[in-house]
CSV table of C-alpha atoms and ligand atoms in Angstrom, one decimal:
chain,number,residue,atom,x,y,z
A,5,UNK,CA,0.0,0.0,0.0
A,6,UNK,CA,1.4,3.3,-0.6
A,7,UNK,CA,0.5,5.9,1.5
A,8,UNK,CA,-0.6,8.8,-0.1
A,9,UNK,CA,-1.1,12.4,2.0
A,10,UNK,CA,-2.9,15.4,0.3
A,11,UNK,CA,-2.5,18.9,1.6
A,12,UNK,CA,-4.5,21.7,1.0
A,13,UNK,CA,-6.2,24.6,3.1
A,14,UNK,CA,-8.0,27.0,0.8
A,15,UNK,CA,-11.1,27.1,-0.9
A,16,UNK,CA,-9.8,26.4,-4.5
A,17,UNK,CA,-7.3,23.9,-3.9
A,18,UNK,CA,-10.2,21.7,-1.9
A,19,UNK,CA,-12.4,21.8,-4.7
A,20,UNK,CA,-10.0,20.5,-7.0
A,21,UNK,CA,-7.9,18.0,-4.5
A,22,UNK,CA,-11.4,16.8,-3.7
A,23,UNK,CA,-12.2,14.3,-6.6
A,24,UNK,CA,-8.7,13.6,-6.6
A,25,UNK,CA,-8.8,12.1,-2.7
A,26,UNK,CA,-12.0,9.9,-3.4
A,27,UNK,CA,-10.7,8.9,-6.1
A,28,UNK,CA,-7.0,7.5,-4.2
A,29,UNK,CA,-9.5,6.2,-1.6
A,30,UNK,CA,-11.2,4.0,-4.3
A,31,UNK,CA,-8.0,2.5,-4.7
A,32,UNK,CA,-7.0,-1.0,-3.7
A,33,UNK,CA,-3.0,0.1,-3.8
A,34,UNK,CA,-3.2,3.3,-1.5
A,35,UNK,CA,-3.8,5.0,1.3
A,36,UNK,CA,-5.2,7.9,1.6
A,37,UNK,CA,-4.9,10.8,4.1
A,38,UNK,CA,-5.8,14.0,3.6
A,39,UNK,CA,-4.5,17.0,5.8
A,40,UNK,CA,-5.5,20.6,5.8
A,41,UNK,CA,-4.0,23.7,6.9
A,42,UNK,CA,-7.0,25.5,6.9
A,43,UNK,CA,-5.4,28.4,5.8
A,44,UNK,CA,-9.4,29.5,4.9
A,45,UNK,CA,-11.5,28.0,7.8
A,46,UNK,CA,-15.0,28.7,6.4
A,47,UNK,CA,-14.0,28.6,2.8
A,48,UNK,CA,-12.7,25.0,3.3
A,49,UNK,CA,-15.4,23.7,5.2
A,50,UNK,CA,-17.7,24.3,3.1
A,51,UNK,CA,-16.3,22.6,0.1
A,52,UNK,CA,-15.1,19.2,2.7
A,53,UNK,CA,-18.4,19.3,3.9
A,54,UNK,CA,-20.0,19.3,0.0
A,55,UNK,CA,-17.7,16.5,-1.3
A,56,UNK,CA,-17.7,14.4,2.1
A,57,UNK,CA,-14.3,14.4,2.6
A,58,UNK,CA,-12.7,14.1,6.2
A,59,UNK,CA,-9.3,15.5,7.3
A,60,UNK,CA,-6.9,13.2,9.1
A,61,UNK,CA,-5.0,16.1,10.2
A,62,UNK,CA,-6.0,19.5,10.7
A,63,UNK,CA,-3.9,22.3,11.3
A,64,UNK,CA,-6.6,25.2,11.5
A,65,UNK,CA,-3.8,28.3,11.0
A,66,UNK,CA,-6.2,30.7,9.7
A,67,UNK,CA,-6.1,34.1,11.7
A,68,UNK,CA,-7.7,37.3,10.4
A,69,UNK,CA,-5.7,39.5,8.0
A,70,UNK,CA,-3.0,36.8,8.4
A,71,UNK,CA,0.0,37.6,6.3
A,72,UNK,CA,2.1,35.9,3.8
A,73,UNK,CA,4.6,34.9,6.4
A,74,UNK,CA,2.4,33.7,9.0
A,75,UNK,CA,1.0,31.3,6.7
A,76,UNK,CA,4.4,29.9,5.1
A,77,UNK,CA,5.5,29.7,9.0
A,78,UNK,CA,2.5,27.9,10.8
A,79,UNK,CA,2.1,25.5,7.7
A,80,UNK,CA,6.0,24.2,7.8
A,81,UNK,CA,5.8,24.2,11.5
A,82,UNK,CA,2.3,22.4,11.4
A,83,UNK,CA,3.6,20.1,8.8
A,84,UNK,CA,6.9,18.8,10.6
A,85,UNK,CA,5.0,17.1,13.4
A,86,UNK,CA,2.4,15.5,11.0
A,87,UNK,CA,4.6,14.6,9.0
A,88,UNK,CA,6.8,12.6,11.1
A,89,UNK,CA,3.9,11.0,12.9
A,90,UNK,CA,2.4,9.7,9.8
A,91,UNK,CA,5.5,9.1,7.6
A,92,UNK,CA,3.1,9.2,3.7
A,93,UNK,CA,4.8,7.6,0.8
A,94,UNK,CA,4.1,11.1,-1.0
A,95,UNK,CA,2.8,14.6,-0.4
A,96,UNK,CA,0.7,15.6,-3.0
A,97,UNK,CA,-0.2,19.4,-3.1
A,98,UNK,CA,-2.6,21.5,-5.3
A,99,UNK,CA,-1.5,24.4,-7.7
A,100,UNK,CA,0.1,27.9,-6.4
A,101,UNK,CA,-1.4,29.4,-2.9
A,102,UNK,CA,1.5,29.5,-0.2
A,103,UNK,CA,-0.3,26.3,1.6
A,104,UNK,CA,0.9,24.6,-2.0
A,105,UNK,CA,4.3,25.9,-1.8
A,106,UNK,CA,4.9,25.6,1.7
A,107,UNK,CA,3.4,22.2,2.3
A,108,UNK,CA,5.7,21.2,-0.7
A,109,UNK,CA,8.9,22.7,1.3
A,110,UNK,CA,8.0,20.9,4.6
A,111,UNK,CA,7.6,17.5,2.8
A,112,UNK,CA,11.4,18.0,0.9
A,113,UNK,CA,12.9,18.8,4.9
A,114,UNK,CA,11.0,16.1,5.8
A,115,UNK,CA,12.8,13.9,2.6
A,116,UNK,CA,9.3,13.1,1.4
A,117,UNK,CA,8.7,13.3,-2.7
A,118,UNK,CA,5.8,15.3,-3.5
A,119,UNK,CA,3.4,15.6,-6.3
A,120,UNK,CA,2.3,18.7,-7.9
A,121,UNK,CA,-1.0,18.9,-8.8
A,122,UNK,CA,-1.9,21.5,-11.7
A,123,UNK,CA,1.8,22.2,-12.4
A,124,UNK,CA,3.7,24.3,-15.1
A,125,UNK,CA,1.0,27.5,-15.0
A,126,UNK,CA,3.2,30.2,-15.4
A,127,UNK,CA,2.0,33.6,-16.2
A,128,UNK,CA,6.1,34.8,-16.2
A,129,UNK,CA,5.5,38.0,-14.1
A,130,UNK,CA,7.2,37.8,-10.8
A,131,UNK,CA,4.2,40.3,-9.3
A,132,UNK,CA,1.4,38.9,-11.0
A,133,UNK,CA,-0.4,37.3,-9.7
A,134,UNK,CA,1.1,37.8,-6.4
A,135,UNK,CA,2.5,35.5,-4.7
A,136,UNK,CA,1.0,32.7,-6.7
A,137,UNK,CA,3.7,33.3,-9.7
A,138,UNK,CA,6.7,32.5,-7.5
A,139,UNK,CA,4.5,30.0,-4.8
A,140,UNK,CA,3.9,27.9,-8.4
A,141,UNK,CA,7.9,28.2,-9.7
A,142,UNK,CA,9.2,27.1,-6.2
A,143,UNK,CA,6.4,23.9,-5.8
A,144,UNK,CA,7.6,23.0,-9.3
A,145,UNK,CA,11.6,22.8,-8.2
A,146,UNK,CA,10.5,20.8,-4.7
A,147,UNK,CA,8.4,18.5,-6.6
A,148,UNK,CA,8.9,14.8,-8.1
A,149,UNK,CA,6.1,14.1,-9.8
A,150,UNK,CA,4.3,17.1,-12.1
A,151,UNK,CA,0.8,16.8,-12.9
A,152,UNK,CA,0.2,19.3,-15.5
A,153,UNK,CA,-3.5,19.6,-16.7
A,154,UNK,CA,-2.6,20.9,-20.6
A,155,UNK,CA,0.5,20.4,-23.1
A,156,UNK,CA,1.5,23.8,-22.8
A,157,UNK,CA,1.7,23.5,-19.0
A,158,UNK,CA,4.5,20.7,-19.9
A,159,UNK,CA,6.0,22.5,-22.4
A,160,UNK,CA,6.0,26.0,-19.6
A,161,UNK,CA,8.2,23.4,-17.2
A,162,UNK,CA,10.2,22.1,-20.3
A,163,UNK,CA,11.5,25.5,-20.4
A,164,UNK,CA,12.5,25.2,-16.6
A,165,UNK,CA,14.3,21.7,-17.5
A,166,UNK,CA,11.9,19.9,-16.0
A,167,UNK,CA,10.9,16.6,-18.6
A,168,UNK,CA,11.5,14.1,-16.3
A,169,UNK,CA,8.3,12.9,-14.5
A,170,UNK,CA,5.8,15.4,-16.0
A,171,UNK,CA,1.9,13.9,-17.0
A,172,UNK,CA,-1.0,15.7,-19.1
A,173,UNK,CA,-3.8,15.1,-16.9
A,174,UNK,CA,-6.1,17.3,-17.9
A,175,UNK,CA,-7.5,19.4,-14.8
A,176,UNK,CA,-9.1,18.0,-11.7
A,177,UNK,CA,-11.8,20.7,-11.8
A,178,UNK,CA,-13.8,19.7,-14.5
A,179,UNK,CA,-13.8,15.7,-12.3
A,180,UNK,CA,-15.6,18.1,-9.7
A,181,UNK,CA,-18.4,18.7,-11.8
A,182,UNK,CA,-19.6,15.6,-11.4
A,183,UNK,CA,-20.9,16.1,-8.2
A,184,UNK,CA,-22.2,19.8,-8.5
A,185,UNK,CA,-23.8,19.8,-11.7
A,186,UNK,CA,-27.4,18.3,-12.0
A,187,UNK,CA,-30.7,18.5,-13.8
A,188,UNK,CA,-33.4,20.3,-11.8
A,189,UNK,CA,-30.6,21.8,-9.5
A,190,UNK,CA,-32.2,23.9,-7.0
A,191,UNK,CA,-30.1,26.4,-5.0
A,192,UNK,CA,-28.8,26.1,-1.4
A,193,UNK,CA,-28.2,29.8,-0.7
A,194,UNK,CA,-31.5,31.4,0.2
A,195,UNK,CA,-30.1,34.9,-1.9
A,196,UNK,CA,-30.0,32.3,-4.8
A,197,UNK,CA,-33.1,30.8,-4.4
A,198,UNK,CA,-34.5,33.9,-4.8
A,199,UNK,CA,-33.0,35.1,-8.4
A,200,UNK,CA,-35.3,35.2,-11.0
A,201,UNK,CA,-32.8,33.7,-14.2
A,202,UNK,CA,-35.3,34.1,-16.6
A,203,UNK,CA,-37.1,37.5,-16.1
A,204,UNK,CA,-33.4,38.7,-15.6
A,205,UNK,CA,-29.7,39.2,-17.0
A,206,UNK,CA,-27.6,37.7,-14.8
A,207,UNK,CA,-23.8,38.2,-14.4
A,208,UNK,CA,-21.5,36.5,-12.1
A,209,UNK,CA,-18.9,38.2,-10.5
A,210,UNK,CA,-16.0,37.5,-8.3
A,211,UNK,CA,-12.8,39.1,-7.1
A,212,UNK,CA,-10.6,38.9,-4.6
A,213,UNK,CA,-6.8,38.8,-5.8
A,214,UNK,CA,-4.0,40.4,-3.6
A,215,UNK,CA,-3.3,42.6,-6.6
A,216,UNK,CA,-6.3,43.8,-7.5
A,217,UNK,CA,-6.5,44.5,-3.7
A,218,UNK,CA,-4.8,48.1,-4.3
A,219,UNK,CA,-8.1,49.9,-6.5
A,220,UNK,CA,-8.5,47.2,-8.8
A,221,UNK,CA,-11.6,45.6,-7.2
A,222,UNK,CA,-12.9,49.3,-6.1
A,223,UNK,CA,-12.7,49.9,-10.1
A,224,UNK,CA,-15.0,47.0,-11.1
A,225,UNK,CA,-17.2,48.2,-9.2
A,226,UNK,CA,-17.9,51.4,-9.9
A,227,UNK,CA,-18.2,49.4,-13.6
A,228,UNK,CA,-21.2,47.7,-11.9
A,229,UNK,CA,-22.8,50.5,-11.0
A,230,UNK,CA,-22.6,52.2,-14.3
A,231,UNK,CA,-23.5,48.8,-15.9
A,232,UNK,CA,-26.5,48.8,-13.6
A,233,UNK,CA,-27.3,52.0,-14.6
A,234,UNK,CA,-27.8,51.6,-18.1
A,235,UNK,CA,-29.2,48.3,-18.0
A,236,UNK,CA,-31.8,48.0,-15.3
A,237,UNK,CA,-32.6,44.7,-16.7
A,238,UNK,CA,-29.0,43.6,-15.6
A,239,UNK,CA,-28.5,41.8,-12.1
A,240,UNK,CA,-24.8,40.9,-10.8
A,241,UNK,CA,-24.9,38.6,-8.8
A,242,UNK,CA,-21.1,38.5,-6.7
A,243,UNK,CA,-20.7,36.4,-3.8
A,244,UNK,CA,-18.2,38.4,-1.5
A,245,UNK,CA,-14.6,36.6,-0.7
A,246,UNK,CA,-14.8,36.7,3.2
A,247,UNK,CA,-10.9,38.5,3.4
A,248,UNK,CA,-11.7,42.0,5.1
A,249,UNK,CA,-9.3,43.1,2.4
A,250,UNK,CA,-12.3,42.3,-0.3
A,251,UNK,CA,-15.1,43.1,1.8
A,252,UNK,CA,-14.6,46.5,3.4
A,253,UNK,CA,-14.4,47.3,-0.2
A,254,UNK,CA,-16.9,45.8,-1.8
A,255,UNK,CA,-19.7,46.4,0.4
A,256,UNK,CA,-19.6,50.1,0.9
A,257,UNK,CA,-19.5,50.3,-2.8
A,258,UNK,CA,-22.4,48.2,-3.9
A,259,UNK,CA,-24.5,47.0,-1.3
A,260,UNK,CA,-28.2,47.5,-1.8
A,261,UNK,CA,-27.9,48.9,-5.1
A,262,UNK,CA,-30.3,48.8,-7.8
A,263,UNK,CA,-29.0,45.4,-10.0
A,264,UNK,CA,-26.9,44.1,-7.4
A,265,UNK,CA,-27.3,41.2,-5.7
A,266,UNK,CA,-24.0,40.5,-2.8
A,267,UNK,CA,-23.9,37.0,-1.2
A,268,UNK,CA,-21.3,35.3,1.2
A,269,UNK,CA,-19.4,32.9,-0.5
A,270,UNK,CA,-21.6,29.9,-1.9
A,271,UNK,CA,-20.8,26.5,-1.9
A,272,UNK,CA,-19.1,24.4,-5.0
A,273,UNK,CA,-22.4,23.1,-6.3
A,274,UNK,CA,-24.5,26.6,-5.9
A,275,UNK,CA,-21.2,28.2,-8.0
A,276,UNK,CA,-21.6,25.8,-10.8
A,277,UNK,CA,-24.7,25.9,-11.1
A,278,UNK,CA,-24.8,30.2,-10.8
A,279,UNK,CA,-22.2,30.2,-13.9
A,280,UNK,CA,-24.8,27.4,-15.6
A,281,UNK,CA,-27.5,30.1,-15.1
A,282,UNK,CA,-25.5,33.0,-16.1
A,283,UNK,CA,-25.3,35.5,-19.5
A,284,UNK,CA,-21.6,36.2,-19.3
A,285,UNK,CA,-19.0,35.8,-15.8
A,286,UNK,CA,-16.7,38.7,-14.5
A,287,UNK,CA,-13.9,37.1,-12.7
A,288,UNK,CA,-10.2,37.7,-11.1
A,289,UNK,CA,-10.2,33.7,-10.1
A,290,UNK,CA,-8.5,31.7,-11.6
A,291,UNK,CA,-11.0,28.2,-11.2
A,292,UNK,CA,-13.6,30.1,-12.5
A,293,UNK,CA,-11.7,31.0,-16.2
A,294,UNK,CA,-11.2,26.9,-16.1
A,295,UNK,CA,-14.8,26.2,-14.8
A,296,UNK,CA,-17.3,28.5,-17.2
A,297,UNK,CA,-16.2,27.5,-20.6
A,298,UNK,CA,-18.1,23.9,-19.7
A,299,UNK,CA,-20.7,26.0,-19.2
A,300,UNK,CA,-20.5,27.7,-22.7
A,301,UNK,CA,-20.1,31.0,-20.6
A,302,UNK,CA,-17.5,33.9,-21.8
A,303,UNK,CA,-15.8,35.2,-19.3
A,304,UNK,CA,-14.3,38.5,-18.4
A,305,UNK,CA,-10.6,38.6,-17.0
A,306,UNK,CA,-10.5,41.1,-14.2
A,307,UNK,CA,-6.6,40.7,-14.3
A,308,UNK,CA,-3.9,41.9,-16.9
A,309,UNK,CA,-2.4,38.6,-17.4
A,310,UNK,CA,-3.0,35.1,-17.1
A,311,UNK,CA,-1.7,31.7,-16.8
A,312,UNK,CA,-4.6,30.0,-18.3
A,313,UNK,CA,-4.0,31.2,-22.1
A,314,UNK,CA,-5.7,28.0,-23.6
A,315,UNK,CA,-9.2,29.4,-23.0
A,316,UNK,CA,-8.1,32.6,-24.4
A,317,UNK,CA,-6.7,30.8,-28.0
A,318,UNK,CA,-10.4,28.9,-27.2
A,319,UNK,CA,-12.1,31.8,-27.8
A,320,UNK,CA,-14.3,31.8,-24.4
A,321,UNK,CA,-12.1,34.0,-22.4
A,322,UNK,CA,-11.1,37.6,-22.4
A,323,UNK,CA,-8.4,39.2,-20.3
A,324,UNK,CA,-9.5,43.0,-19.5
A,325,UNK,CA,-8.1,44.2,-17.0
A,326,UNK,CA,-9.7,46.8,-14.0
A,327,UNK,CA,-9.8,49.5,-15.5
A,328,UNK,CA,-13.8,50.9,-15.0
A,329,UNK,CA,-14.0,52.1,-18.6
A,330,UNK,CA,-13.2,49.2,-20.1
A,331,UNK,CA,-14.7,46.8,-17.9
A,332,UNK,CA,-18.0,48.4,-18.9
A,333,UNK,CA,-17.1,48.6,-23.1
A,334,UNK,CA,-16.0,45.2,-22.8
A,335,UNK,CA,-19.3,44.1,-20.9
A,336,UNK,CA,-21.6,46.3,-23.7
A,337,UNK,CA,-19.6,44.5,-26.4
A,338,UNK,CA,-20.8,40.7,-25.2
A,339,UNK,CA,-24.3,42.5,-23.7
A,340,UNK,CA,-25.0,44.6,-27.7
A,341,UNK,CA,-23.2,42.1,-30.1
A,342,UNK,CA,-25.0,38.4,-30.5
A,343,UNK,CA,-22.0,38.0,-32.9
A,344,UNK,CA,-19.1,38.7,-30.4
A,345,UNK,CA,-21.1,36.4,-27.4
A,346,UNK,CA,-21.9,33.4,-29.7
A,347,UNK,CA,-18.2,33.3,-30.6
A,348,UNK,CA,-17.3,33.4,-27.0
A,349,UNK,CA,-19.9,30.9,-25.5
A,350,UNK,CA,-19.0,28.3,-28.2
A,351,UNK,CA,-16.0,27.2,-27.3
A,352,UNK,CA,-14.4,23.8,-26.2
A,353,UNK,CA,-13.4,23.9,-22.9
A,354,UNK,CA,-9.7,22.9,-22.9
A,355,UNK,CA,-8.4,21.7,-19.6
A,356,UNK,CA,-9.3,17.8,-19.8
A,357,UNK,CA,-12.4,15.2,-19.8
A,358,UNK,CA,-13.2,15.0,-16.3
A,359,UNK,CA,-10.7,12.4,-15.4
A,360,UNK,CA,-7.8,14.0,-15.0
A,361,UNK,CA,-8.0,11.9,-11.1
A,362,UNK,CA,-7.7,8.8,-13.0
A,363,UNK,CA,-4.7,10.1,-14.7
A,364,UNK,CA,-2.6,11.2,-11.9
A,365,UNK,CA,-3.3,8.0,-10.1
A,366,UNK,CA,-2.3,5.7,-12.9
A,367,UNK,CA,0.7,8.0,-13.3
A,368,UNK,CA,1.3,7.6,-9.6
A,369,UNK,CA,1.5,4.3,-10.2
A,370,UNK,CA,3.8,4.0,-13.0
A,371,UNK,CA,5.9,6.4,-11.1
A,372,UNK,CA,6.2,3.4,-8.0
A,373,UNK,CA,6.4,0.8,-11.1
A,374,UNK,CA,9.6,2.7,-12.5
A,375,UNK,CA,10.8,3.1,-8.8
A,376,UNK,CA,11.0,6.5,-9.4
A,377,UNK,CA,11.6,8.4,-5.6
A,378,UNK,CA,8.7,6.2,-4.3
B,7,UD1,C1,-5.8,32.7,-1.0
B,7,UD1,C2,-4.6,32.4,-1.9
B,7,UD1,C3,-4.9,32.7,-3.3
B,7,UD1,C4,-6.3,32.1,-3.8
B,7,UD1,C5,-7.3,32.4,-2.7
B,7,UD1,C6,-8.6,31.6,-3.1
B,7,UD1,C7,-2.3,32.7,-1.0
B,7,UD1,C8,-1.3,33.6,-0.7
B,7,UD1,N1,-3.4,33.2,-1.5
B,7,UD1,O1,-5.9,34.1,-1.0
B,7,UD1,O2,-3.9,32.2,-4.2
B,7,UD1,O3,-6.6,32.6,-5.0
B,7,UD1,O4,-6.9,32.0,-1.4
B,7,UD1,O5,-9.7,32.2,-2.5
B,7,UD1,O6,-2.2,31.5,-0.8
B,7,UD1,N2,-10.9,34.4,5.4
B,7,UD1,C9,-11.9,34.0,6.3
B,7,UD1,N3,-12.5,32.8,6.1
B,7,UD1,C10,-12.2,32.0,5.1
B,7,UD1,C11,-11.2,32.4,4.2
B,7,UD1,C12,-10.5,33.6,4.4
B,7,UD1,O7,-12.2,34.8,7.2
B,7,UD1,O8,-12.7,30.9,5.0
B,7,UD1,C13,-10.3,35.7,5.6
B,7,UD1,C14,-9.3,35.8,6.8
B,7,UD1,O9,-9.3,37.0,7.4
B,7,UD1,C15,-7.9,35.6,6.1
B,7,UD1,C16,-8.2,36.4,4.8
B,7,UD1,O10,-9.5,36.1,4.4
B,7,UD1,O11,-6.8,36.2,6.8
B,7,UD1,C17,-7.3,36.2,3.6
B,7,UD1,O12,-7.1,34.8,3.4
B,7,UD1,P1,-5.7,34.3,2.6
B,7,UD1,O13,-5.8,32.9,2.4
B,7,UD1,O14,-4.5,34.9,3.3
B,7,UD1,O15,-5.8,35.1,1.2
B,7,UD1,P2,-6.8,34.9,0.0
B,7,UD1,O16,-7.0,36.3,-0.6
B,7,UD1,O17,-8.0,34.1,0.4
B,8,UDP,N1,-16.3,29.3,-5.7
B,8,UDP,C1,-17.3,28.9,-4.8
B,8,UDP,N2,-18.0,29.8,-4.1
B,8,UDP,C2,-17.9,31.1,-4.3
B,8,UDP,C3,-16.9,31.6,-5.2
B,8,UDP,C4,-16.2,30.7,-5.9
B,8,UDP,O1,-17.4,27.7,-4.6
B,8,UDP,O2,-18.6,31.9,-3.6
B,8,UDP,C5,-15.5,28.3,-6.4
B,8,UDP,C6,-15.4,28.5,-7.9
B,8,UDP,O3,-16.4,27.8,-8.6
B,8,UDP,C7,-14.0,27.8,-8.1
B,8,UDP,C8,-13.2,28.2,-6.9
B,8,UDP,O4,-14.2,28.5,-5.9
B,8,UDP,O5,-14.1,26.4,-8.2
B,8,UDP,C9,-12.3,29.4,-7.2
B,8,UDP,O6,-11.8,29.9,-6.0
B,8,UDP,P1,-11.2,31.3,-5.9
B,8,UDP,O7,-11.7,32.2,-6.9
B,8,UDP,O8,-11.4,31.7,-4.5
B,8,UDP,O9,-9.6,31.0,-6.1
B,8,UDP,P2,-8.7,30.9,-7.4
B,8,UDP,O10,-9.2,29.9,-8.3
B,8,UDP,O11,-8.6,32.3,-8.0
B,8,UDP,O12,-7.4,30.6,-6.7
């Protein structure tokens, strides 16, 4: 049996590690344990309490306005103990938050190999996004095994040197949607519940990068409101990142206004199923660019780069930027021009099949075939 030990702590990483760990615990030849950092408390819960998944360990770091130290510190600290109680085979992690990274350096002091989940994104911009750029470069250099979801994502770590041990999987958030999306879905959140997707435009919005932290999310929404004001029959619908940091700006700016509809965060299913239900999305995540286009939804880029650029060369994504002029000229553009929104809401998505868990567990297991650090 090889025991396998995926950490994550935030909201984005759980939703894609999720399928992944119920898939190693349908396997005969592992073990599975799971440990969180809970670097997001409520964020995480909700999406372990959607899929059904139980932590082993749990090292609940999250403090209010914690910073980018704090984390990287209580994770490796949390880590060492954990790890040397329950000595895993391999430490997967997830993608580029500082959990990833730091998880990632704990298992390499503690001469663990470790997996990379949804490696070789690379946007090349030290500072954007921030800190994920430099969190994803570092997990790529402590890793073993790389599990990128697309071809160019190989061919970004190719450039690094890294060829040895790399696997197209596809990516693990499109295996999620088989437990959020359904026929006849009916919505959790009460707010939700309450939308009326037929009499009604709706958008979805999110944002909540560090970088966008500095005006860039005050700027999208002041687009909102002049949206909103032009188009009465418009309703964005954007449910609020808990981080004080995204809240004490948002909610001055747009609560109770005519067209907008504010939420706490949802959970993974009610998220689907809002982009399923949605005209267009408006997001700075990065999930979301990878979730919508199975939706045949275009999506806005609230950001000036990105490391997904397969959607973009799809067709379904546009990067934008925050800037409230053309936030709104990009948002009349898909709202005026049937043209311009077919083209975007045709699209293939390109980030897998829906088994890309399938794939990093076979790989897994070629890897302790070849004896390869396992
Ligand atoms: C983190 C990741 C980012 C990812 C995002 C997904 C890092 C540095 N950043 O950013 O890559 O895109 O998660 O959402 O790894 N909070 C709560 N409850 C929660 C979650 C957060 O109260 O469930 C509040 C806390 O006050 C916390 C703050 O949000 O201190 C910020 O959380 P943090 O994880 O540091 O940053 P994110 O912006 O969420
Ligand atoms: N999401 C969610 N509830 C919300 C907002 C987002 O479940 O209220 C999901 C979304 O569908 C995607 C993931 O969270 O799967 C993206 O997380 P986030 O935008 O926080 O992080 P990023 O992907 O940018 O790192």
């Amino acid at each position: 049996m090889l025991k396998v030990m995926s950490v994550f702590g935030t909201r984005p990483e759980a939703i894609k590690m999720c399928p992944l760990v119920k898939a190693l615990e349908g396997a005969e030849d592992m073990e599975s344990i799971v440990c969180v950092t809970a670097q997001h408390r409520e964020m995480l819960d909700s999406a372990l309490g959607y899929f059904g998944v139980k932590p082993d360990f749990d090292l609940n770091i999250m403090k209010r306005g914690q910073t980018l130290s704090s984390i990287t510190a209580d994770v490796i600290m949390g880590l060492e103990g954990v790890l040397a109680e329950s000595k895993p085979d391999l430490v997967l992690v997830h993608g580029d938050t500082t959990t990833s990274f730091a998880a990632a350096l704990a298992a390499f002091y503690a001469k663990i190999p470790v997996g990379h989940v949804e490696a070789g994104l690379r946007t090349y911009d030290r500072y954007s996004p921030y800190p994920e750029e430099i969190n994803r470069n570092l997990t790529s250099k402590l890793a073993t095994l790389h599990f990128a979801p697309t071809e160019l994502n190989r061919s970004n770590l190719a450039r690094e040197g890294i060829t040895e041990n790399v696997f197209v999987t596809g990516n693990t958030v499109l295996d999620a949607f088989r437990y959020t999306v359904k026929p006849g879905y009916v919505f959790a959140d009460e707010k939700l519940r309450s939308v009326d997707f037929d009499g009604r435009k709706v958008i979805a919005l999110t944002a909540h990068r560090r970088e966008n932290q500095n005006g860039g999310i005050a700027d999208i929404c002041r687009a909102v409101l002049e949206l909103t004001k032009r188009h009465p029959e418009l309703l964005f619908v954007y449910p609020v990142h808990l981080s004080p940091a995204v809240r004490d700006v948002v909610f001055p700016l747009l609560d109770g206004k005519p067209g907008v509809l504010l939420t706490d965060p949802v959970d993974v299913a009610d998220m689907h199923n809002l982009i399923a239900k949605s005209f267009f999305v408006m997001t700075d995540s990065g999930g979301i660019q990878e979730e919508a286009p199975s939706f045949h939804k275009p999506v806005l880029v609230l950001r000036t780069e990105t490391e997904r650029p397969e959607a973009v060369a799809a067709g379904t994504v546009r990067v934008i930027g925050t800037e409230t002029g053309r936030v709104v000229s990009e948002a009349e553009a898909l709202l005026s021009d049937p043209a311009e929104y077919g083209k975007m809401a045709s699209a293939k998505n390109p980030y897998g099949d829906g088994h890309a868990s399938e794939k990093i567990i076979d790989a897994i297991r070629k890897a302790m075939n070849d004896k390869i650090a396992l």
